[in-house]
Amino acid sequence: MNKTVNLDWGKLGFSYIKTDFRYVSYWKDGKWDDGKLVEDNMVTISEGSTALHYGQQCFEGLKAYRTKDGKIQLFRPDQNAKRMNSSCRRLMMPEIPEEKFIDACIQVVKANEHFVPPYGTGASLYLRPYVIGIGDNLGVKPAPEYLFSVFCCPVGPYFKGGMQPVNFTVSDYDRAAPYGTGGVKVGGNYAASLLPHEQAVKRGFADCIYLDPATHTKIEEVGAANFFGITKDNKFVTPKSPSILPSITKYSLMHIAKEYLGMEVEERDVYIDKLDEFVEAGACGTAAVITPIGGIEYKGKLHVFYSQTEVGPITKKLYNTLVAIQLGDEKAPEGWIVEVK
């Protein structure tokens, strides 16, 4: 496809841009249809849809990257497929076969190939798969029908002026309940985070840290991202809890820390009153890969890690290695990359 788009790749933010095609598939009478690409970016559903009233919906986020030699590759889409199915099971929605999910993503990238930013711009093509409960319904029960769709938008680098550490504050609010939906990617978790986020930003912080809902003593998530810390004895540590969303970026970083940087990796409880065990800290997720944490405010006191102005050396190494893998500059572990042909 030789179409061109008039976009300033260097000035893209993380915002919606209508692209040419999106993939749509419907589930009805116990099965998914074949799915197809459509041009219309409007979704028309019944006013009784469970997605509107009872929050029966989930989503994913992943990216396509252009390599130095012009190829396009997806980063670990099989992991997004698995996580989406985990969300679907939790909300009693039909699962998407993994091949169907990956095929839908590939179709969308190919159809919007001219929106994949060039190598070297720091930009990428963000994909947003989602599943919603639709159809005429009134009672609190699973929907009679479902819609699975994937759309895409070109997005800029998360850090405009280069990677900079930011500060976070600990929230009194809970992101999720102990046995709730914190471990799956459903909209309600994000709706609940809007108010605490706004309060944190008003006080000059990037976002807030959520503690475990049962005891409020352990770090769970950083805004909509996972936390990690580097200890004085060079261990990569990240919290473990059933109410943390399993970040694909986090598990990728754990692998890189162990296999590429030769570090010890621990997934365990991280107590908020023991921050001094870490010399560096960060938040990780699809959008930014890593957001370095300068400091965390807890009970009126700001605990600073490596620096509030400079990124720590291990954090920098982890970031550079993962981005190099995503862009095809570094050999990827088996199965991490799916080339869009």
PDB file of C-alpha atoms in Angstrom, residues 53-317:
ATOM      1  CA  HIS A  53     -25.098  -0.509  32.212  1.00  0.00           C
ATOM      2  CA  TYR A  54     -23.158  -3.271  33.894  1.00  0.00           C
ATOM      3  CA  GLY A  55     -19.607  -2.664  32.710  1.00  0.00           C
ATOM      4  CA  GLN A  56     -19.370  -5.877  30.718  1.00  0.00           C
ATOM      5  CA  GLN A  57     -16.364  -4.884  28.625  1.00  0.00           C
ATOM      6  CA  CYS A  58     -12.594  -5.251  28.487  1.00  0.00           C
ATOM      7  CA  PHE A  59      -9.748  -4.001  26.335  1.00  0.00           C
ATOM      8  CA  GLU A  60      -6.072  -4.375  25.457  1.00  0.00           C
ATOM      9  CA  GLY A  61      -3.232  -2.168  24.265  1.00  0.00           C
ATOM     10  CA  LEU A  62      -0.257  -3.177  22.114  1.00  0.00           C
ATOM     11  CA  LYS A  63       1.987  -1.620  19.494  1.00  0.00           C
ATOM     12  CA  ALA A  64       3.329  -2.173  15.989  1.00  0.00           C
ATOM     13  CA  TYR A  65       6.821  -0.840  15.227  1.00  0.00           C
ATOM     14  CA  ARG A  66       8.718  -0.139  12.026  1.00  0.00           C
ATOM     15  CA  THR A  67      12.253  -1.513  11.939  1.00  0.00           C
ATOM     16  CA  LYS A  68      15.344   0.063  10.387  1.00  0.00           C
ATOM     17  CA  ASP A  69      14.883  -2.002   7.208  1.00  0.00           C
ATOM     18  CA  GLY A  70      11.210  -0.968   6.876  1.00  0.00           C
ATOM     19  CA  LYS A  71       9.588  -4.145   8.208  1.00  0.00           C
ATOM     20  CA  ILE A  72       6.627  -3.874  10.572  1.00  0.00           C
ATOM     21  CA  GLN A  73       6.466  -5.987  13.712  1.00  0.00           C
ATOM     22  CA  LEU A  74       4.057  -6.578  16.582  1.00  0.00           C
ATOM     23  CA  PHE A  75       5.420  -7.063  20.071  1.00  0.00           C
ATOM     24  CA  ARG A  76       4.125 -10.162  21.921  1.00  0.00           C
ATOM     25  CA  PRO A  77       0.502 -10.078  20.659  1.00  0.00           C
ATOM     26  CA  ASP A  78      -0.035 -13.642  21.954  1.00  0.00           C
ATOM     27  CA  GLN A  79       0.352 -12.302  25.509  1.00  0.00           C
ATOM     28  CA  ASN A  80      -2.305  -9.657  24.886  1.00  0.00           C
ATOM     29  CA  ALA A  81      -4.592 -12.363  23.491  1.00  0.00           C
ATOM     30  CA  LYS A  82      -4.100 -14.481  26.629  1.00  0.00           C
ATOM     31  CA  ARG A  83      -4.707 -11.520  28.942  1.00  0.00           C
ATOM     32  CA  MET A  84      -7.828 -10.478  27.028  1.00  0.00           C
ATOM     33  CA  ASN A  85      -9.209 -13.993  27.410  1.00  0.00           C
ATOM     34  CA  SER A  86      -8.503 -13.850  31.124  1.00  0.00           C
ATOM     35  CA  SER A  87     -10.567 -10.610  31.252  1.00  0.00           C
ATOM     36  CA  CYS A  88     -13.332 -12.203  29.169  1.00  0.00           C
ATOM     37  CA  ARG A  89     -13.528 -15.226  31.484  1.00  0.00           C
ATOM     38  CA  ARG A  90     -13.749 -12.983  34.561  1.00  0.00           C
ATOM     39  CA  LEU A  91     -16.668 -10.999  33.089  1.00  0.00           C
ATOM     40  CA  MET A  92     -18.405 -14.032  31.538  1.00  0.00           C
ATOM     41  CA  MET A  93     -17.782 -12.949  27.959  1.00  0.00           C
ATOM     42  CA  PRO A  94     -16.846 -15.383  25.163  1.00  0.00           C
ATOM     43  CA  GLU A  95     -13.097 -15.818  24.641  1.00  0.00           C
ATOM     44  CA  ILE A  96     -11.394 -14.771  21.415  1.00  0.00           C
ATOM     45  CA  PRO A  97      -9.362 -17.601  19.856  1.00  0.00           C
ATOM     46  CA  GLU A  98      -5.690 -16.548  20.005  1.00  0.00           C
ATOM     47  CA  GLU A  99      -5.225 -16.947  16.219  1.00  0.00           C
ATOM     48  CA  LYS A 100      -8.299 -14.770  15.597  1.00  0.00           C
ATOM     49  CA  PHE A 101      -6.962 -12.060  17.924  1.00  0.00           C
ATOM     50  CA  ILE A 102      -3.506 -12.001  16.287  1.00  0.00           C
ATOM     51  CA  ASP A 103      -4.989 -12.186  12.781  1.00  0.00           C
ATOM     52  CA  ALA A 104      -7.287  -9.228  13.583  1.00  0.00           C
ATOM     53  CA  CYS A 105      -4.283  -7.184  14.748  1.00  0.00           C
ATOM     54  CA  ILE A 106      -2.281  -8.083  11.618  1.00  0.00           C
ATOM     55  CA  GLN A 107      -5.228  -7.202   9.338  1.00  0.00           C
ATOM     56  CA  VAL A 108      -5.616  -3.797  10.996  1.00  0.00           C
ATOM     57  CA  VAL A 109      -1.885  -2.998  10.766  1.00  0.00           C
ATOM     58  CA  LYS A 110      -1.705  -4.050   7.103  1.00  0.00           C
ATOM     59  CA  ALA A 111      -4.805  -2.055   6.155  1.00  0.00           C
ATOM     60  CA  ASN A 112      -3.404   1.037   7.914  1.00  0.00           C
ATOM     61  CA  GLU A 113       0.239   0.437   6.991  1.00  0.00           C
ATOM     62  CA  HIS A 114       0.764   4.072   5.928  1.00  0.00           C
ATOM     63  CA  PHE A 115      -0.038   5.129   9.512  1.00  0.00           C
ATOM     64  CA  VAL A 116       2.870   3.117  10.964  1.00  0.00           C
ATOM     65  CA  PRO A 117       5.427   5.822  11.859  1.00  0.00           C
ATOM     66  CA  PRO A 118       8.897   5.625  10.288  1.00  0.00           C
ATOM     67  CA  TYR A 119      11.821   4.110  12.198  1.00  0.00           C
ATOM     68  CA  GLY A 120      13.761   6.655  14.224  1.00  0.00           C
ATOM     69  CA  THR A 121      10.821   8.960  15.005  1.00  0.00           C
ATOM     70  CA  GLY A 122      10.191   7.410  18.423  1.00  0.00           C
ATOM     71  CA  ALA A 123       6.564   6.968  17.334  1.00  0.00           C
ATOM     72  CA  SER A 124       4.633   3.710  16.853  1.00  0.00           C
ATOM     73  CA  LEU A 125       1.199   2.406  15.887  1.00  0.00           C
ATOM     74  CA  TYR A 126      -0.942   1.740  18.958  1.00  0.00           C
ATOM     75  CA  LEU A 127      -3.589  -0.994  18.692  1.00  0.00           C
ATOM     76  CA  ARG A 128      -6.681  -1.065  20.882  1.00  0.00           C
ATOM     77  CA  PRO A 129      -8.585  -4.380  20.830  1.00  0.00           C
ATOM     78  CA  TYR A 130     -11.794  -4.460  22.889  1.00  0.00           C
ATOM     79  CA  VAL A 131     -14.778  -6.693  23.640  1.00  0.00           C
ATOM     80  CA  ILE A 132     -18.179  -5.331  24.720  1.00  0.00           C
ATOM     81  CA  GLY A 133     -21.493  -6.917  25.681  1.00  0.00           C
ATOM     82  CA  ILE A 134     -24.253  -5.788  23.295  1.00  0.00           C
ATOM     83  CA  GLY A 135     -27.832  -6.663  22.347  1.00  0.00           C
ATOM     84  CA  ASP A 136     -31.243  -6.007  23.905  1.00  0.00           C
ATOM     85  CA  ASN A 137     -30.991  -6.638  27.630  1.00  0.00           C
ATOM     86  CA  LEU A 138     -32.342  -5.314  30.925  1.00  0.00           C
ATOM     87  CA  GLY A 139     -31.457  -7.635  33.802  1.00  0.00           C
ATOM     88  CA  VAL A 140     -28.052  -8.111  35.434  1.00  0.00           C
ATOM     89  CA  LYS A 141     -26.801 -11.049  33.392  1.00  0.00           C
ATOM     90  CA  PRO A 142     -24.283 -11.731  30.620  1.00  0.00           C
ATOM     91  CA  ALA A 143     -25.147 -10.162  27.260  1.00  0.00           C
ATOM     92  CA  PRO A 144     -26.905 -12.116  24.502  1.00  0.00           C
ATOM     93  CA  GLU A 145     -24.356 -10.842  21.933  1.00  0.00           C
ATOM     94  CA  TYR A 146     -20.808  -9.447  21.857  1.00  0.00           C
ATOM     95  CA  LEU A 147     -18.650  -7.241  19.688  1.00  0.00           C
ATOM     96  CA  PHE A 148     -14.882  -7.717  19.298  1.00  0.00           C
ATOM     97  CA  SER A 149     -13.058  -4.907  17.541  1.00  0.00           C
ATOM     98  CA  VAL A 150      -9.501  -3.670  16.967  1.00  0.00           C
ATOM     99  CA  PHE A 151      -8.658  -0.116  15.939  1.00  0.00           C
ATOM    100  CA  CYS A 152      -5.334   1.694  15.718  1.00  0.00           C
ATOM    101  CA  CYS A 153      -3.819   5.165  16.089  1.00  0.00           C
ATOM    102  CA  PRO A 154      -0.284   6.416  15.458  1.00  0.00           C
ATOM    103  CA  VAL A 155       1.161   7.688  18.745  1.00  0.00           C
ATOM    104  CA  GLY A 156       4.242   9.698  19.586  1.00  0.00           C
ATOM    105  CA  PRO A 157       7.021   8.905  22.032  1.00  0.00           C
ATOM    106  CA  TYR A 158       5.743   9.126  25.591  1.00  0.00           C
ATOM    107  CA  PHE A 159       8.618  11.369  26.687  1.00  0.00           C
ATOM    108  CA  LYS A 160       8.876  14.413  24.450  1.00  0.00           C
ATOM    109  CA  GLY A 161      12.088  15.838  25.860  1.00  0.00           C
ATOM    110  CA  GLY A 162      13.711  12.494  26.636  1.00  0.00           C
ATOM    111  CA  MET A 163      13.027  10.223  29.592  1.00  0.00           C
ATOM    112  CA  GLN A 164      12.635  12.202  32.833  1.00  0.00           C
ATOM    113  CA  PRO A 165      11.936  10.969  36.377  1.00  0.00           C
ATOM    114  CA  VAL A 166       8.576  12.039  37.848  1.00  0.00           C
ATOM    115  CA  ASN A 167       7.138  11.973  41.364  1.00  0.00           C
ATOM    116  CA  PHE A 168       4.120  10.048  42.653  1.00  0.00           C
ATOM    117  CA  THR A 169       1.984  10.282  45.776  1.00  0.00           C
ATOM    118  CA  VAL A 170       0.331   7.433  47.670  1.00  0.00           C
ATOM    119  CA  SER A 171      -3.466   7.465  47.336  1.00  0.00           C
ATOM    120  CA  ASP A 172      -5.985   6.680  50.093  1.00  0.00           C
ATOM    121  CA  TYR A 173      -8.281   5.294  47.396  1.00  0.00           C
ATOM    122  CA  ASP A 174      -8.232   1.659  46.294  1.00  0.00           C
ATOM    123  CA  ARG A 175      -7.811   0.783  42.637  1.00  0.00           C
ATOM    124  CA  ALA A 176      -9.519  -2.597  43.060  1.00  0.00           C
ATOM    125  CA  ALA A 177     -10.960  -4.909  45.712  1.00  0.00           C
ATOM    126  CA  PRO A 178      -8.901  -7.839  47.137  1.00  0.00           C
ATOM    127  CA  TYR A 179     -10.837 -10.428  45.122  1.00  0.00           C
ATOM    128  CA  GLY A 180     -12.201  -8.000  42.544  1.00  0.00           C
ATOM    129  CA  THR A 181     -11.225  -7.218  38.960  1.00  0.00           C
ATOM    130  CA  GLY A 182      -7.777  -5.660  39.557  1.00  0.00           C
ATOM    131  CA  GLY A 183      -6.019  -8.542  37.815  1.00  0.00           C
ATOM    132  CA  VAL A 184      -7.904  -8.088  34.527  1.00  0.00           C
ATOM    133  CA  LYS A 185      -8.076  -5.183  32.072  1.00  0.00           C
ATOM    134  CA  VAL A 186     -11.629  -3.931  32.459  1.00  0.00           C
ATOM    135  CA  GLY A 187     -12.920  -0.379  32.128  1.00  0.00           C
ATOM    136  CA  GLY A 188     -14.259  -0.128  35.675  1.00  0.00           C
ATOM    137  CA  ASN A 189     -10.719  -0.226  37.111  1.00  0.00           C
ATOM    138  CA  TYR A 190      -9.836   2.832  35.043  1.00  0.00           C
ATOM    139  CA  ALA A 191     -13.063   4.718  35.806  1.00  0.00           C
ATOM    140  CA  ALA A 192     -12.278   4.275  39.521  1.00  0.00           C
ATOM    141  CA  SER A 193      -8.792   5.758  39.005  1.00  0.00           C
ATOM    142  CA  LEU A 194      -9.869   9.041  37.377  1.00  0.00           C
ATOM    143  CA  LEU A 195     -10.601  10.940  40.600  1.00  0.00           C
ATOM    144  CA  PRO A 196      -7.449   9.913  42.532  1.00  0.00           C
ATOM    145  CA  HIS A 197      -5.381  10.692  39.425  1.00  0.00           C
ATOM    146  CA  GLU A 198      -6.868  14.185  39.158  1.00  0.00           C
ATOM    147  CA  GLN A 199      -6.257  14.823  42.845  1.00  0.00           C
ATOM    148  CA  ALA A 200      -2.608  13.732  42.509  1.00  0.00           C
ATOM    149  CA  VAL A 201      -2.042  15.932  39.451  1.00  0.00           C
ATOM    150  CA  LYS A 202      -3.591  18.958  41.204  1.00  0.00           C
ATOM    151  CA  ARG A 203      -0.975  18.501  43.920  1.00  0.00           C
ATOM    152  CA  GLY A 204       1.849  18.488  41.372  1.00  0.00           C
ATOM    153  CA  PHE A 205       2.411  14.716  41.036  1.00  0.00           C
ATOM    154  CA  ALA A 206       2.418  12.646  37.834  1.00  0.00           C
ATOM    155  CA  ASP A 207      -0.096  10.161  39.287  1.00  0.00           C
ATOM    156  CA  CYS A 208      -0.729   8.155  42.419  1.00  0.00           C
ATOM    157  CA  ILE A 209       0.482   4.893  43.911  1.00  0.00           C
ATOM    158  CA  TYR A 210      -2.207   2.404  44.932  1.00  0.00           C
ATOM    159  CA  LEU A 211      -1.595   0.188  47.944  1.00  0.00           C
ATOM    160  CA  ASP A 212      -3.018  -3.276  48.491  1.00  0.00           C
ATOM    161  CA  PRO A 213      -6.739  -2.941  49.273  1.00  0.00           C
ATOM    162  CA  ALA A 214      -6.684  -5.350  52.228  1.00  0.00           C
ATOM    163  CA  THR A 215      -3.945  -3.856  54.427  1.00  0.00           C
ATOM    164  CA  HIS A 216      -2.779  -0.621  52.739  1.00  0.00           C
ATOM    165  CA  THR A 217       0.841  -1.549  53.491  1.00  0.00           C
ATOM    166  CA  LYS A 218       2.097  -2.842  50.117  1.00  0.00           C
ATOM    167  CA  ILE A 219       2.589  -1.169  46.738  1.00  0.00           C
ATOM    168  CA  GLU A 220       0.313  -2.552  44.029  1.00  0.00           C
ATOM    169  CA  GLU A 221       0.164  -0.238  41.000  1.00  0.00           C
ATOM    170  CA  VAL A 222       1.486   3.145  39.892  1.00  0.00           C
ATOM    171  CA  GLY A 223      -1.403   4.888  38.178  1.00  0.00           C
ATOM    172  CA  ALA A 224      -2.268   2.510  35.332  1.00  0.00           C
ATOM    173  CA  ALA A 225       1.196   0.892  35.342  1.00  0.00           C
ATOM    174  CA  ASN A 226       3.159  -1.755  37.266  1.00  0.00           C
ATOM    175  CA  PHE A 227       5.891  -0.864  39.788  1.00  0.00           C
ATOM    176  CA  PHE A 228       9.464  -2.133  39.868  1.00  0.00           C
ATOM    177  CA  GLY A 229      12.471  -1.284  42.020  1.00  0.00           C
ATOM    178  CA  ILE A 230      16.194  -1.994  41.801  1.00  0.00           C
ATOM    179  CA  THR A 231      17.691  -2.948  45.173  1.00  0.00           C
ATOM    180  CA  LYS A 232      21.113  -1.957  46.547  1.00  0.00           C
ATOM    181  CA  ASP A 233      22.352  -5.476  45.768  1.00  0.00           C
ATOM    182  CA  ASN A 234      21.209  -5.231  42.122  1.00  0.00           C
ATOM    183  CA  LYS A 235      17.954  -7.205  42.230  1.00  0.00           C
ATOM    184  CA  PHE A 236      14.939  -6.400  40.031  1.00  0.00           C
ATOM    185  CA  VAL A 237      11.922  -6.475  42.368  1.00  0.00           C
ATOM    186  CA  THR A 238       8.256  -6.109  41.447  1.00  0.00           C
ATOM    187  CA  PRO A 239       5.075  -6.559  43.543  1.00  0.00           C
ATOM    188  CA  LYS A 240       3.039  -9.764  43.470  1.00  0.00           C
ATOM    189  CA  SER A 241      -0.717  -9.686  44.125  1.00  0.00           C
ATOM    190  CA  PRO A 242      -3.890 -11.100  42.539  1.00  0.00           C
ATOM    191  CA  SER A 243      -5.262  -7.552  42.212  1.00  0.00           C
ATOM    192  CA  ILE A 244      -2.369  -6.269  40.046  1.00  0.00           C
ATOM    193  CA  LEU A 245      -2.876  -6.297  36.273  1.00  0.00           C
ATOM    194  CA  PRO A 246      -0.155  -8.594  34.854  1.00  0.00           C
ATOM    195  CA  SER A 247       1.753  -6.149  32.659  1.00  0.00           C
ATOM    196  CA  ILE A 248       3.283  -7.640  29.504  1.00  0.00           C
ATOM    197  CA  THR A 249       5.950  -4.922  29.660  1.00  0.00           C
ATOM    198  CA  LYS A 250       6.770  -5.927  33.256  1.00  0.00           C
ATOM    199  CA  TYR A 251       7.209  -9.600  32.423  1.00  0.00           C
ATOM    200  CA  SER A 252       9.334  -8.617  29.428  1.00  0.00           C
ATOM    201  CA  LEU A 253      11.525  -6.453  31.687  1.00  0.00           C
ATOM    202  CA  MET A 254      11.834  -9.305  34.207  1.00  0.00           C
ATOM    203  CA  HIS A 255      13.145 -11.538  31.410  1.00  0.00           C
ATOM    204  CA  ILE A 256      15.550  -8.828  30.189  1.00  0.00           C
ATOM    205  CA  ALA A 257      16.826  -8.143  33.723  1.00  0.00           C
ATOM    206  CA  LYS A 258      17.575 -11.836  34.226  1.00  0.00           C
ATOM    207  CA  GLU A 259      18.721 -13.002  30.792  1.00  0.00           C
ATOM    208  CA  TYR A 260      20.289  -9.861  29.316  1.00  0.00           C
ATOM    209  CA  LEU A 261      21.561  -7.992  32.395  1.00  0.00           C
ATOM    210  CA  GLY A 262      22.277 -11.035  34.594  1.00  0.00           C
ATOM    211  CA  MET A 263      20.233  -9.685  37.508  1.00  0.00           C
ATOM    212  CA  GLU A 264      18.311 -11.610  40.129  1.00  0.00           C
ATOM    213  CA  VAL A 265      14.556 -11.119  39.746  1.00  0.00           C
ATOM    214  CA  GLU A 266      11.975 -11.237  42.553  1.00  0.00           C
ATOM    215  CA  GLU A 267       8.201 -10.971  42.339  1.00  0.00           C
ATOM    216  CA  ARG A 268       7.114 -10.412  45.942  1.00  0.00           C
ATOM    217  CA  ASP A 269       5.518  -8.046  48.460  1.00  0.00           C
ATOM    218  CA  VAL A 270       6.884  -4.493  48.331  1.00  0.00           C
ATOM    219  CA  TYR A 271       6.144  -2.631  51.546  1.00  0.00           C
ATOM    220  CA  ILE A 272       5.506   1.118  51.319  1.00  0.00           C
ATOM    221  CA  ASP A 273       7.460   1.772  54.518  1.00  0.00           C
ATOM    222  CA  LYS A 274      10.548  -0.029  53.148  1.00  0.00           C
ATOM    223  CA  LEU A 275      11.283   2.130  50.117  1.00  0.00           C
ATOM    224  CA  ASP A 276      14.883   2.644  51.200  1.00  0.00           C
ATOM    225  CA  GLU A 277      15.749  -0.877  49.983  1.00  0.00           C
ATOM    226  CA  PHE A 278      15.591   0.525  46.415  1.00  0.00           C
ATOM    227  CA  VAL A 279      18.197   2.675  44.693  1.00  0.00           C
ATOM    228  CA  GLU A 280      16.086   3.045  41.528  1.00  0.00           C
ATOM    229  CA  ALA A 281      12.365   2.692  40.810  1.00  0.00           C
ATOM    230  CA  GLY A 282      10.068   2.858  37.824  1.00  0.00           C
ATOM    231  CA  ALA A 283       6.569   2.304  36.491  1.00  0.00           C
ATOM    232  CA  CYS A 284       6.186   0.146  33.392  1.00  0.00           C
ATOM    233  CA  GLY A 285       3.477  -0.314  30.776  1.00  0.00           C
ATOM    234  CA  THR A 286       2.773  -0.293  27.029  1.00  0.00           C
ATOM    235  CA  ALA A 287       2.505   3.486  26.579  1.00  0.00           C
ATOM    236  CA  ALA A 288       5.800   4.651  28.119  1.00  0.00           C
ATOM    237  CA  VAL A 289       7.641   1.302  28.418  1.00  0.00           C
ATOM    238  CA  ILE A 290       9.243   2.738  31.590  1.00  0.00           C
ATOM    239  CA  THR A 291       8.426   5.906  33.520  1.00  0.00           C
ATOM    240  CA  PRO A 292      11.325   6.498  35.946  1.00  0.00           C
ATOM    241  CA  ILE A 293      10.146   7.330  39.469  1.00  0.00           C
ATOM    242  CA  GLY A 294      12.053  10.225  41.018  1.00  0.00           C
ATOM    243  CA  GLY A 295      10.295  10.053  44.374  1.00  0.00           C
ATOM    244  CA  ILE A 296       7.214   8.770  46.187  1.00  0.00           C
ATOM    245  CA  GLU A 297       5.343  10.881  48.718  1.00  0.00           C
ATOM    246  CA  TYR A 298       3.980   8.895  51.655  1.00  0.00           C
ATOM    247  CA  LYS A 299       2.521  10.393  54.836  1.00  0.00           C
ATOM    248  CA  GLY A 300       3.749  13.861  53.900  1.00  0.00           C
ATOM    249  CA  LYS A 301       7.348  12.830  53.241  1.00  0.00           C
ATOM    250  CA  LEU A 302       8.975  12.492  49.804  1.00  0.00           C
ATOM    251  CA  HIS A 303      11.257   9.478  49.455  1.00  0.00           C
ATOM    252  CA  VAL A 304      13.707  10.070  46.582  1.00  0.00           C
ATOM    253  CA  PHE A 305      15.288   7.087  44.800  1.00  0.00           C
ATOM    254  CA  TYR A 306      18.192   7.630  42.375  1.00  0.00           C
ATOM    255  CA  SER A 307      17.477  11.264  41.466  1.00  0.00           C
ATOM    256  CA  GLN A 308      14.568  13.592  40.682  1.00  0.00           C
ATOM    257  CA  THR A 309      16.315  14.834  37.541  1.00  0.00           C
ATOM    258  CA  GLU A 310      18.351  11.916  36.186  1.00  0.00           C
ATOM    259  CA  VAL A 311      17.395   8.391  35.150  1.00  0.00           C
ATOM    260  CA  GLY A 312      19.222   5.609  37.010  1.00  0.00           C
ATOM    261  CA  PRO A 313      21.699   3.473  35.021  1.00  0.00           C
ATOM    262  CA  ILE A 314      19.831   0.146  35.399  1.00  0.00           C
ATOM    263  CA  THR A 315      16.481   1.732  34.488  1.00  0.00           C
ATOM    264  CA  LYS A 316      18.135   3.246  31.404  1.00  0.00           C
ATOM    265  CA  LYS A 317      19.633  -0.132  30.404  1.00  0.00           C
TER     266      LYS A 317
END
